[in-house]
PDB file of C-alpha atoms in Angstrom:
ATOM      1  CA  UNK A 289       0.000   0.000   0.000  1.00 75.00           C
ATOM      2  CA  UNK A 290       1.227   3.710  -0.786  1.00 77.00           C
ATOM      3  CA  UNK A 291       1.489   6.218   2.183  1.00 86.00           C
ATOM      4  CA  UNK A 292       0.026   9.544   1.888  1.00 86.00           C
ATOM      5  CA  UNK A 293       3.149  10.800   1.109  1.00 88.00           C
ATOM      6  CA  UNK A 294       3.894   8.975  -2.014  1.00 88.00           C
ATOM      7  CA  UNK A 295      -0.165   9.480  -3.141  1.00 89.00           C
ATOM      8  CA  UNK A 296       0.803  13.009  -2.849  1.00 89.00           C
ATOM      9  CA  UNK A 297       4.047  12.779  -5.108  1.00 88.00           C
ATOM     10  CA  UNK A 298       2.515  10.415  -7.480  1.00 86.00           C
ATOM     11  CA  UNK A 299       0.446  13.423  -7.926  1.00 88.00           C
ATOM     12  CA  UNK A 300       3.317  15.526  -9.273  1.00 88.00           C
ATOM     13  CA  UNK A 301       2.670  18.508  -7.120  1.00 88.00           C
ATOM     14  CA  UNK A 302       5.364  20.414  -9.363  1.00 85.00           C
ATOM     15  CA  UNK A 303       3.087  20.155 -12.290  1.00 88.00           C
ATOM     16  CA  UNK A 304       0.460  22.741 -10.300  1.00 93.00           C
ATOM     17  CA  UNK A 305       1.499  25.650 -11.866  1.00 92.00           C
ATOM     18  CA  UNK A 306       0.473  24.271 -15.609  1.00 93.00           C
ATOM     19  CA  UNK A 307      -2.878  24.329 -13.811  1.00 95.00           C
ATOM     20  CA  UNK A 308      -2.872  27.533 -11.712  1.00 97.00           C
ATOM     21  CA  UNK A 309      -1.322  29.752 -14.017  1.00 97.00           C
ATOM     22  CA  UNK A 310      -4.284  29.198 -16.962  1.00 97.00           C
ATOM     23  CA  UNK A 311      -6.757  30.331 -14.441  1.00 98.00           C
ATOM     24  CA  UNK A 312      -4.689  33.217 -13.443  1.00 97.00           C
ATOM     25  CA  UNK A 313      -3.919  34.445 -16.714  1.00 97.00           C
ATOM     26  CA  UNK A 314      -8.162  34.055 -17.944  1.00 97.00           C
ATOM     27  CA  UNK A 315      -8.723  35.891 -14.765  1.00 97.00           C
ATOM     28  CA  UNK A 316      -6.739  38.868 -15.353  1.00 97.00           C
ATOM     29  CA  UNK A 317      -7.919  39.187 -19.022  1.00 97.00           C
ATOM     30  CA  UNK A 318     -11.631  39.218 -17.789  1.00 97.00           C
ATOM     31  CA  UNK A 319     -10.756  41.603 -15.043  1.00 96.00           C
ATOM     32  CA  UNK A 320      -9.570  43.436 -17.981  1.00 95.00           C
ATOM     33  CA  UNK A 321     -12.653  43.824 -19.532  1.00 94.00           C
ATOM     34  CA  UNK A 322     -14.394  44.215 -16.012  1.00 94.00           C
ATOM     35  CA  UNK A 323     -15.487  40.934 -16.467  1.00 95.00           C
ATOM     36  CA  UNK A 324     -14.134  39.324 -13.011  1.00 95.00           C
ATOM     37  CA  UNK A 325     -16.579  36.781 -11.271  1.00 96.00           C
ATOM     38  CA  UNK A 326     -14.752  35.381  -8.275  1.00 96.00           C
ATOM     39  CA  UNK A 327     -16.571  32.179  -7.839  1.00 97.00           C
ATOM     40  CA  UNK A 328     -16.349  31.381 -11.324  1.00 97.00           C
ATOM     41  CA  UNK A 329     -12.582  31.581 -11.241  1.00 97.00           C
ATOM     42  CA  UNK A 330     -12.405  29.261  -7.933  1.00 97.00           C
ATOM     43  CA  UNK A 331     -14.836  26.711  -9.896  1.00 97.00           C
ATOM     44  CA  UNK A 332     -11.903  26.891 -13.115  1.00 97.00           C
ATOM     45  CA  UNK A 333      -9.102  26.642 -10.525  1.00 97.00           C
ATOM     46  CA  UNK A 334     -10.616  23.751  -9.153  1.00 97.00           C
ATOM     47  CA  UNK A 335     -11.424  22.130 -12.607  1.00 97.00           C
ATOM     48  CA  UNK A 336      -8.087  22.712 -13.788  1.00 96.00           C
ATOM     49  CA  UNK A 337      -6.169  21.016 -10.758  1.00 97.00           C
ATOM     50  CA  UNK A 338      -8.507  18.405 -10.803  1.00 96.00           C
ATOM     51  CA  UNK A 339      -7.916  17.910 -14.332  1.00 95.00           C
ATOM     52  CA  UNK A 340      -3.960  17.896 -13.593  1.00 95.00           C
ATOM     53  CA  UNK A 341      -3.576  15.426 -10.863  1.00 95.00           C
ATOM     54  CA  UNK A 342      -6.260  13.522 -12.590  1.00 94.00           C
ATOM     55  CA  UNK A 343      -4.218  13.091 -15.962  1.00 93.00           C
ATOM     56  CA  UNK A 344      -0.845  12.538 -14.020  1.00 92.00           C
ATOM     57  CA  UNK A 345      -2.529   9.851 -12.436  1.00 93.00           C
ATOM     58  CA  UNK A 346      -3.918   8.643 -15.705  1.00 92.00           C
ATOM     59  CA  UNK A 347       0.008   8.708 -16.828  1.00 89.00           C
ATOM     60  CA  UNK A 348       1.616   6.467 -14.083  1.00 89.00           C
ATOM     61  CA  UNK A 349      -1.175   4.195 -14.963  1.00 91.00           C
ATOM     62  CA  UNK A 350      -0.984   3.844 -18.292  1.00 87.00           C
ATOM     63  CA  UNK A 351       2.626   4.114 -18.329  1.00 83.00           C
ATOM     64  CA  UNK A 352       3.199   1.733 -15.597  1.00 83.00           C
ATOM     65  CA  UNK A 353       1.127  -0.844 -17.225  1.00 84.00           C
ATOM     66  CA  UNK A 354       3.251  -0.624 -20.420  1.00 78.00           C
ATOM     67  CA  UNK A 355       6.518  -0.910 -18.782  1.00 73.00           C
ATOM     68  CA  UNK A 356       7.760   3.068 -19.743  1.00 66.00           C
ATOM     69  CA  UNK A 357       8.453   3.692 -16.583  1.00 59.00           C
ATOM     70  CA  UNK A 358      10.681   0.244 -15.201  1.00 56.00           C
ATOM     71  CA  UNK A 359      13.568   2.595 -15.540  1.00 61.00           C
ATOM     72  CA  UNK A 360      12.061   6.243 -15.074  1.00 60.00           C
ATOM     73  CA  UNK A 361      14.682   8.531 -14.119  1.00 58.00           C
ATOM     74  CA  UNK A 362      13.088  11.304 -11.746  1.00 62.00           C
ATOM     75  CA  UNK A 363      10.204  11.767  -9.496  1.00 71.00           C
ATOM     76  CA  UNK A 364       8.003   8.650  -8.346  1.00 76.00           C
ATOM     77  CA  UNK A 365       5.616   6.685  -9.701  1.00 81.00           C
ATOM     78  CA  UNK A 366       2.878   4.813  -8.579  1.00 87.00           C
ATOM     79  CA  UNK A 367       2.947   1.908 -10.728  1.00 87.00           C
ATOM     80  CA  UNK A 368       6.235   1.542 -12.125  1.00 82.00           C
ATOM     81  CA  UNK A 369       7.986   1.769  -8.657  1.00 81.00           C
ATOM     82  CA  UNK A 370       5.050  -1.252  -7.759  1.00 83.00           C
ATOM     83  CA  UNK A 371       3.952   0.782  -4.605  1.00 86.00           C
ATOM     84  CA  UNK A 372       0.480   0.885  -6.008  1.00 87.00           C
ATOM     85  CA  UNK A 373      -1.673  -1.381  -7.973  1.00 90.00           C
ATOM     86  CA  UNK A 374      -2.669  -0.392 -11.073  1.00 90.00           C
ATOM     87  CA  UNK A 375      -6.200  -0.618 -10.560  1.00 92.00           C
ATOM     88  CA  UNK A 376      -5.600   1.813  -7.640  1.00 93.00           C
ATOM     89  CA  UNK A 377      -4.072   4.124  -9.546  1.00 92.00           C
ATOM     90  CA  UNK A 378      -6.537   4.003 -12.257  1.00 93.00           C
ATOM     91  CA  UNK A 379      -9.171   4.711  -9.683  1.00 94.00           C
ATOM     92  CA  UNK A 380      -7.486   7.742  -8.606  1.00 94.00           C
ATOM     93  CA  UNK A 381      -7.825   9.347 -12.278  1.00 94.00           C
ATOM     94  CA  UNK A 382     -10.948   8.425 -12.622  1.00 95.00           C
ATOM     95  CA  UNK A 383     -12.023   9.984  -9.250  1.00 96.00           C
ATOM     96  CA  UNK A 384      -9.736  13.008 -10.051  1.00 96.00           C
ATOM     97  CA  UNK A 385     -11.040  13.901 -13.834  1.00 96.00           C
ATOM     98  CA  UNK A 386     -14.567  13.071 -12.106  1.00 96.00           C
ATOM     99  CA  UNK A 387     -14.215  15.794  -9.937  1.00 96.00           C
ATOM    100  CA  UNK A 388     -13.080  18.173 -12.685  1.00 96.00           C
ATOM    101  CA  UNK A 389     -16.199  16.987 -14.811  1.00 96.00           C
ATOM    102  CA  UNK A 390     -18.880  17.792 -12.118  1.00 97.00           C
ATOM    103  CA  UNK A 391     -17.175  21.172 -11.230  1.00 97.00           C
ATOM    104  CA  UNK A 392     -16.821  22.031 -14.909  1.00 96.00           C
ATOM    105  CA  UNK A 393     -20.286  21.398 -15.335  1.00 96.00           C
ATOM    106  CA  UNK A 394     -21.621  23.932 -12.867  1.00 96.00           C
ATOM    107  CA  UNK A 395     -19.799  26.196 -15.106  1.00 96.00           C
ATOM    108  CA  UNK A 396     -21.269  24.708 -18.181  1.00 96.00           C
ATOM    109  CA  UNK A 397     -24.621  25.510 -16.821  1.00 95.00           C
ATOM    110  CA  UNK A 398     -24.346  28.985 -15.641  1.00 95.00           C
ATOM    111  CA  UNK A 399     -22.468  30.052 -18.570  1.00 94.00           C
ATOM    112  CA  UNK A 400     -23.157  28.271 -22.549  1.00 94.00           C
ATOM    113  CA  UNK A 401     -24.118  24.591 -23.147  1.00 94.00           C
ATOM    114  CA  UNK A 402     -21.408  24.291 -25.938  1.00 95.00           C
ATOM    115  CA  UNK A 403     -18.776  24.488 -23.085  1.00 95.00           C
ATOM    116  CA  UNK A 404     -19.399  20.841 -22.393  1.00 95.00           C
ATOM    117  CA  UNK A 405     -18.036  19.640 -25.619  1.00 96.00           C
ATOM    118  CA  UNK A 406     -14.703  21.336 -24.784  1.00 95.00           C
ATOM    119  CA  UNK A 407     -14.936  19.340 -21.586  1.00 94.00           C
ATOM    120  CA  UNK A 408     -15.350  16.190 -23.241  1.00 95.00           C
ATOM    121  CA  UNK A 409     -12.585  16.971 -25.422  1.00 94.00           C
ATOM    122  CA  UNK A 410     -10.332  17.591 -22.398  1.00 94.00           C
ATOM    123  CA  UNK A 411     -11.505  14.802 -20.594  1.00 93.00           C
ATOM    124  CA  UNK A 412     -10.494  12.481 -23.640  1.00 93.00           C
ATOM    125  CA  UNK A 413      -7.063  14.353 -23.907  1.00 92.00           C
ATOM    126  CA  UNK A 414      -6.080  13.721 -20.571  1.00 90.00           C
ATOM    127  CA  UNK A 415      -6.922   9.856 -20.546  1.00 89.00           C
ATOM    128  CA  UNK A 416      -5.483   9.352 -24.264  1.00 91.00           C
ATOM    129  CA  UNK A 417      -2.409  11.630 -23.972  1.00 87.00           C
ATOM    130  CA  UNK A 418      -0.821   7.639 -22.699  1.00 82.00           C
ATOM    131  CA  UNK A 419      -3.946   5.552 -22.332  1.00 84.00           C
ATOM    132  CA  UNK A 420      -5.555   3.641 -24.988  1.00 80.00           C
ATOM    133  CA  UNK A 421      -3.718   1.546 -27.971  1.00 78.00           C
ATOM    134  CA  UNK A 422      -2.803   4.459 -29.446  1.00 85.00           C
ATOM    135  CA  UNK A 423      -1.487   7.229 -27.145  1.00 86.00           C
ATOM    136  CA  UNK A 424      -0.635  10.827 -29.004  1.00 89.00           C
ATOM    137  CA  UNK A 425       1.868  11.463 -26.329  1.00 84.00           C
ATOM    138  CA  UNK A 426       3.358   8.560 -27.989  1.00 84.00           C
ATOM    139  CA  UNK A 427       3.988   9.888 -31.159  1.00 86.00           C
ATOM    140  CA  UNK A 428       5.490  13.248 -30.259  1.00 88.00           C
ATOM    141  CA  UNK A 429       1.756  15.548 -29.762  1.00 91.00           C
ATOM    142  CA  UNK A 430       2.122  15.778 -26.091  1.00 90.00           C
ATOM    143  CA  UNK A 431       3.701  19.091 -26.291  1.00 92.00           C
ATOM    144  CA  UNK A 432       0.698  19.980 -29.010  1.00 93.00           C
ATOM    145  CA  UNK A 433      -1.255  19.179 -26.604  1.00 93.00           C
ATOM    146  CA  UNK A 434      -0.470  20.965 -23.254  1.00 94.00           C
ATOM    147  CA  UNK A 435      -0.304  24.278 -25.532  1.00 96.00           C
ATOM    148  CA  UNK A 436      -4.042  23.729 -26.922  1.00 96.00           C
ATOM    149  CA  UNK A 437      -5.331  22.475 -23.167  1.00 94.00           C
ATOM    150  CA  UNK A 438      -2.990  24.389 -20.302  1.00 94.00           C
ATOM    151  CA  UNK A 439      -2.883  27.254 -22.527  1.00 95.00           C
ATOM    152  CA  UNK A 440      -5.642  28.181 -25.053  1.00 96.00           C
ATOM    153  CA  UNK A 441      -8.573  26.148 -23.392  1.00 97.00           C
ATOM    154  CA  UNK A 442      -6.944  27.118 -20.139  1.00 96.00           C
ATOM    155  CA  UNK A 443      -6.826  30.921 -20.287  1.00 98.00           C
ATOM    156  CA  UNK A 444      -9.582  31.586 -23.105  1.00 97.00           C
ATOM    157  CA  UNK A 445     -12.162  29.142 -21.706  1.00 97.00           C
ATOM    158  CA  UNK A 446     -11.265  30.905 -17.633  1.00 97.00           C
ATOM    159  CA  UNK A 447     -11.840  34.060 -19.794  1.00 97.00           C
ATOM    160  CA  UNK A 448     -15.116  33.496 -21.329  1.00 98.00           C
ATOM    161  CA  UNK A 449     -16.850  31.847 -18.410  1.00 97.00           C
ATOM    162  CA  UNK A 450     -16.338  34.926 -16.089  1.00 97.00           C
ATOM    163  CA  UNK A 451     -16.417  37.745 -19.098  1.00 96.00           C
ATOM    164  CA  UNK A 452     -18.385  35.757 -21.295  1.00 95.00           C
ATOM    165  CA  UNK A 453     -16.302  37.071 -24.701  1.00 96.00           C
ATOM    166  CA  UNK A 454     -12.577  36.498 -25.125  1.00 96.00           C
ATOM    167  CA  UNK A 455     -10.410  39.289 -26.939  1.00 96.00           C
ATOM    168  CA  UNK A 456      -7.125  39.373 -28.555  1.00 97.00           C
ATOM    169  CA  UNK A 457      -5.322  39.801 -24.613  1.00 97.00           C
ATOM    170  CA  UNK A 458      -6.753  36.555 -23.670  1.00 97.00           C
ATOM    171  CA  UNK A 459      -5.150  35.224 -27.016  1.00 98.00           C
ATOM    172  CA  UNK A 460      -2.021  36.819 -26.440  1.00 98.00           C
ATOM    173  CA  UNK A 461      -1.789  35.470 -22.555  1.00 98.00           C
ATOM    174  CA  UNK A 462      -2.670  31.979 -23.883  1.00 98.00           C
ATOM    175  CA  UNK A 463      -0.090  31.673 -26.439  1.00 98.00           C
ATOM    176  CA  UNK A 464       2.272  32.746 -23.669  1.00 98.00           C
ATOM    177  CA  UNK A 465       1.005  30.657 -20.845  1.00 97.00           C
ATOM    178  CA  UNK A 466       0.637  27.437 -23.098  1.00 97.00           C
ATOM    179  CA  UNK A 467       4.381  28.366 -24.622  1.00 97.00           C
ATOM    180  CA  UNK A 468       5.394  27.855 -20.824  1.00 96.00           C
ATOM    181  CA  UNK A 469       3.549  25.001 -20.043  1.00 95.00           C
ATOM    182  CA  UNK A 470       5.309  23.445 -22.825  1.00 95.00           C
ATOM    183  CA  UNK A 471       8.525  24.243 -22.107  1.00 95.00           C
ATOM    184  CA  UNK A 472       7.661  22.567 -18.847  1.00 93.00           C
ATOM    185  CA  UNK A 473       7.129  18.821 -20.744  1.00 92.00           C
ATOM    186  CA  UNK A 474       9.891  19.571 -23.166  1.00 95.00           C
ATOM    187  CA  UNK A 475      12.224  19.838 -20.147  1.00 92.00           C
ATOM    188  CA  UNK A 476      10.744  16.353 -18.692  1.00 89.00           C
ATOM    189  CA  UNK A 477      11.134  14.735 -22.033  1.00 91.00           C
ATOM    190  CA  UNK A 478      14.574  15.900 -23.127  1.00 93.00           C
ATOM    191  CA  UNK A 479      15.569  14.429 -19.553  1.00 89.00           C
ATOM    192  CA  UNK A 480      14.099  11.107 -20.679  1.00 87.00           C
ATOM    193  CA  UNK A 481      15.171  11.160 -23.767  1.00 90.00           C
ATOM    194  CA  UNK A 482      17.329   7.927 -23.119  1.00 89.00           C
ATOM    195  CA  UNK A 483      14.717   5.523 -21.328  1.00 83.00           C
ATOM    196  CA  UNK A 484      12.089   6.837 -23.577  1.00 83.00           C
ATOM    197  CA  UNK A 485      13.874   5.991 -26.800  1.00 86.00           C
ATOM    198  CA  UNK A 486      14.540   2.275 -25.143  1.00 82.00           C
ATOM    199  CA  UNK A 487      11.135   1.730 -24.133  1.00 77.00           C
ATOM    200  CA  UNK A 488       9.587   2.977 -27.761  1.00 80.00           C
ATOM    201  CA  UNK A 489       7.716   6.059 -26.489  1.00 82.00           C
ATOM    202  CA  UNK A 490       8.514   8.574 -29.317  1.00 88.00           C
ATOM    203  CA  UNK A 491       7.770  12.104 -27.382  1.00 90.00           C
ATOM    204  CA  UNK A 492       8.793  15.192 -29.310  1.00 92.00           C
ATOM    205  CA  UNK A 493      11.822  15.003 -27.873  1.00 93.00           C
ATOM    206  CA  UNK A 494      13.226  11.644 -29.315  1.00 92.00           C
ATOM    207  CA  UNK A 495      12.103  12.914 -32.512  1.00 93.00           C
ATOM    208  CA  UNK A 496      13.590  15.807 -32.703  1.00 93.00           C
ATOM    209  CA  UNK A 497      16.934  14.815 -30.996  1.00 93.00           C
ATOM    210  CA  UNK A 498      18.621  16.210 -27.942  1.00 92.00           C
ATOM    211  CA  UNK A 499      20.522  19.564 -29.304  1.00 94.00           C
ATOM    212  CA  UNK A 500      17.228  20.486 -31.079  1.00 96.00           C
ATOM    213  CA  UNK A 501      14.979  19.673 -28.059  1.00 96.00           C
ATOM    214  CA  UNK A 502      17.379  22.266 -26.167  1.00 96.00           C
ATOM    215  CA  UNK A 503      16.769  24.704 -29.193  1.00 96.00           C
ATOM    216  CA  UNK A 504      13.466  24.827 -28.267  1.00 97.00           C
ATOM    217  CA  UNK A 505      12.839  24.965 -24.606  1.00 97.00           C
ATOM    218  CA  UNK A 506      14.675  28.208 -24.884  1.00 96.00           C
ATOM    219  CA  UNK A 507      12.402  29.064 -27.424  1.00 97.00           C
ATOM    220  CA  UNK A 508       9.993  28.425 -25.333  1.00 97.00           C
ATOM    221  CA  UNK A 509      10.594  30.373 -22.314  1.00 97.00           C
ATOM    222  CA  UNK A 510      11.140  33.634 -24.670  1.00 97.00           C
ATOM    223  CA  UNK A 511       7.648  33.523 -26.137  1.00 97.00           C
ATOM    224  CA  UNK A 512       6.051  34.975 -23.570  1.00 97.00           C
ATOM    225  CA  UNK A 513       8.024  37.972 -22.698  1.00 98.00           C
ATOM    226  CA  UNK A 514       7.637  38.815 -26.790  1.00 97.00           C
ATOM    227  CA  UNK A 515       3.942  38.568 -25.409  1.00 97.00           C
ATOM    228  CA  UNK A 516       4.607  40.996 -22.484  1.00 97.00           C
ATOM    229  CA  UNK A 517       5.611  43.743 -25.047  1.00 97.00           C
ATOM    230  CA  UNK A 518       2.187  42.983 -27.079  1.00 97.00           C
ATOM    231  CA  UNK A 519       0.573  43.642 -23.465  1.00 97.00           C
ATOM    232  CA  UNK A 520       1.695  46.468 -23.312  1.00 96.00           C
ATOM    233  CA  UNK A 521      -1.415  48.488 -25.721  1.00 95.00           C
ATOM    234  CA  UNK A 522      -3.706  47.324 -23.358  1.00 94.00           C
ATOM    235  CA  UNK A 523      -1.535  49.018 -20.247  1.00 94.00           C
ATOM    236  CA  UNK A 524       2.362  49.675 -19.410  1.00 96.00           C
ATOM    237  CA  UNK A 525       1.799  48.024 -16.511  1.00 96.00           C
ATOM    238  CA  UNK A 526       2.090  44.514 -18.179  1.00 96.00           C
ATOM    239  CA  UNK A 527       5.756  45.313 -18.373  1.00 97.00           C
ATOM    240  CA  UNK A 528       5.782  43.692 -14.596  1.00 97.00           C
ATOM    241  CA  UNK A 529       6.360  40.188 -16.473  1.00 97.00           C
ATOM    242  CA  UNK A 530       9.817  40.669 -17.006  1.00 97.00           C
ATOM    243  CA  UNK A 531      10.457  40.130 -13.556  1.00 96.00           C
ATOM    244  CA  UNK A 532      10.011  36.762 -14.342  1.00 97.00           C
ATOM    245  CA  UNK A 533      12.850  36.774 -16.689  1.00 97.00           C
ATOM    246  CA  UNK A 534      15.904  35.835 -14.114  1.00 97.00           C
ATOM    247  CA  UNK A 535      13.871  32.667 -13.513  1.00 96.00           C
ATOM    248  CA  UNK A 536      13.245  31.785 -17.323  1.00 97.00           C
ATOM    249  CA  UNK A 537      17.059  32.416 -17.435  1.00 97.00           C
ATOM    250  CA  UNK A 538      17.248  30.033 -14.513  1.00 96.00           C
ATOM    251  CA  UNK A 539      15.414  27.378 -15.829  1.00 96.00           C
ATOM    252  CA  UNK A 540      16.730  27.241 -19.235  1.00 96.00           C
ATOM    253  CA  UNK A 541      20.338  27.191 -17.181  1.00 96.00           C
ATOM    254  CA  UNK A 542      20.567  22.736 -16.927  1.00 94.00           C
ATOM    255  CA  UNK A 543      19.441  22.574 -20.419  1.00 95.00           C
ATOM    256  CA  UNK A 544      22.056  25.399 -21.736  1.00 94.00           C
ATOM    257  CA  UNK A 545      24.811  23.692 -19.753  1.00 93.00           C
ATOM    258  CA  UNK A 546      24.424  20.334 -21.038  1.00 92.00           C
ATOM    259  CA  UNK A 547      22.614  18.585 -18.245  1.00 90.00           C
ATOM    260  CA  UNK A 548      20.978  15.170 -18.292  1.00 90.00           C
ATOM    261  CA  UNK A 549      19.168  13.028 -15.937  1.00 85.00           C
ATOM    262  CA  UNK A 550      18.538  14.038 -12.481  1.00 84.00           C
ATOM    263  CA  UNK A 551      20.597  17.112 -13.494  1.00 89.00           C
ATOM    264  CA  UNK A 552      17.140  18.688 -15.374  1.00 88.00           C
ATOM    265  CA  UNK A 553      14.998  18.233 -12.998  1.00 87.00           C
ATOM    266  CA  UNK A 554      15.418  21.982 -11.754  1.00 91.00           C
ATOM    267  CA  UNK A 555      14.565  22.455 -15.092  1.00 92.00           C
ATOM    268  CA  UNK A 556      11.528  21.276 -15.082  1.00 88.00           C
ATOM    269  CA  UNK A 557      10.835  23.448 -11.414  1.00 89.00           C
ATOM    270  CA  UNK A 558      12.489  26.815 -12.776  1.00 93.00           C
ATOM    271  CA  UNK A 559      10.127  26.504 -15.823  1.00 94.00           C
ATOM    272  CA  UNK A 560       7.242  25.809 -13.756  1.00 93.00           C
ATOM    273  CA  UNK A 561       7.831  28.555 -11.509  1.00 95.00           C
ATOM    274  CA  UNK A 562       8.762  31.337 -14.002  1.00 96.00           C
ATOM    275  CA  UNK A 563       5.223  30.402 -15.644  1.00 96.00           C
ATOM    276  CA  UNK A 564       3.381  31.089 -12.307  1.00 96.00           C
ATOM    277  CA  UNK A 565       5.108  34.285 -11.401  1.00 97.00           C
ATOM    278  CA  UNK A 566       4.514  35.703 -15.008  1.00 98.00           C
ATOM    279  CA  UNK A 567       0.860  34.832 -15.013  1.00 97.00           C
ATOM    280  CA  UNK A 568       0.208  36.326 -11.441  1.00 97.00           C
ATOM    281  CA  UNK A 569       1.885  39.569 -11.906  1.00 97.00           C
ATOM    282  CA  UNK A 570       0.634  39.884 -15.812  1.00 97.00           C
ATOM    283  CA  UNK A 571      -2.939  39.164 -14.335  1.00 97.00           C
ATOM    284  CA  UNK A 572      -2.413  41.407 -11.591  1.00 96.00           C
ATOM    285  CA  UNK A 573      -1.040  44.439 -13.943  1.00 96.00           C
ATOM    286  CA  UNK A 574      -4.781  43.417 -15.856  1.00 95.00           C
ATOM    287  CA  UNK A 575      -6.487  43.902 -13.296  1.00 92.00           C
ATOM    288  CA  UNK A 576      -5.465  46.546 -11.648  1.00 89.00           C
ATOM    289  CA  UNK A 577      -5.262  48.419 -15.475  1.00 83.00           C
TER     290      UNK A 577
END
């Protein structure tokens, strides 16, 4: 039986701000365009970390049952490591994207019907991205895919359910936040790399090869302070992002240097945390504007 403690790590706790950032970033584009609704914004903060633990849950299970992760390098998991059962862990993301699914649907209700087809479509991303006989994460989309759900669905759809429109700042913050959230994964799988390639999962990273895979997480992280300058029409005040360039610098500092193995794993924090402190000052400098 897992403790609590592993439960909670399985989890990937460093993943949170791909979830909390989205929120923060739709939040300060509807504040924008005085369209702030706190209890709508708790409901997509809730929906979105349910949705996050839920698919990294749905990973270690599907991955564990493959055999990817026999000889993971990095954080635990559930399955591979055999402290869970599989069927445990598969209960847990179930239970997790359930959670998301009822919460989502409040906002479904109080806002446009049409918003539950977007939820089916991320509920099916999140269980397919390793699940099924034919994952996408698989064959190099997962990177595709945490731009179109952590960033555009993220911040546009966190946008429209408390504004009920979206405008071109809610565009601009979503490229931005899903640029980060990528950079995030790319960071995971250039680490990988190795024990990916051996166990036939073909991420984005195997494909493109390690020097290019470096080539882009710095590409990356400089996306969205090119969106911090397009902020700045709106109000000067969206200049505040580029305090989150030392950290950007930060993360992309293992992956500059050569690193491998354990030695990316700030990486994959750094890039985490420069995408949290750009989203809450940006959607602060919104708001405030």
């Amino acid at each position: 039986m897992a403790t609590a403690a592993q439960w909670l790590e399985g989890a990937r706790p460093r993943t949170l701000p791909n979830a909390i950032a989205p929120v923060l970033a739709g939040t300060g584009a509807a504040a924008s365009l005085d369209g702030l609704v706190w209890w709508k914004a708790v409901l997509a903060l809730l929906v979105s970390v349910a949705m996050i633990i839920g698919v990294n849950y749905a990973n270690d299970y599907s991955d564990g049952v493959r055999g990817t992760d026999d000889e993971r390098v990095g954080p635990l998991r559930l399955v591979g490591s055999g402290v869970a059962s599989p069927a445990a862990v598969k209960y847990a993301a179930i239970t997790s994207l359930a959670i998301g699914a009822v919460v989502g649907l409040i906002l479904v209700l109080t806002t446009a019907w049409w918003l539950l087809l977007i939820g089916a479509a991320c509920l099916a991303g999140a269980w397919f991205y390793t699940g099924g006989s034919k994952p996408y994460g698989y064959s190099g989309f997962g990177e595709v895919a945490v731009f179109v759900f952590f960033g555009l669905i993220g911040v546009l759809g966190t946008e429209f359910v408390q504004a009920e429109r979206i405008d071109w700042v809610g565009v601009v913050l979503a490229v931005a936040v899903g640029a980060f959230s990528s950079a995030v994964l790319v960071a995971n799988n250039l680490r990988d790399i190795p024990t990916d390639t051996e166990s036939g999962k073909t991420t984005l990273a195997v494909k493109l090869g390690d020097p290019r895979t470096r080539t882009l997480h710095v590409i990356l992280l400089a996306i969205p302070f090119v969106a911090t300058l397009a902020l700045v029409p709106r109000t000067p005040f969206a200049l505040v992002g580029l305090l989150a360039v030392p950290l950007a610098i930060r993360a992309n500092a293992p992956v500059r240097t050569g690193g491998n193995g354990l030695e990316l794993v700030p990486a994959l924090r750094d890039s985490g945390l420069a995408l949290l402190v750009w989203s809450a000052v940006t959607a602060l400098a919104l708001g405030l504007a």
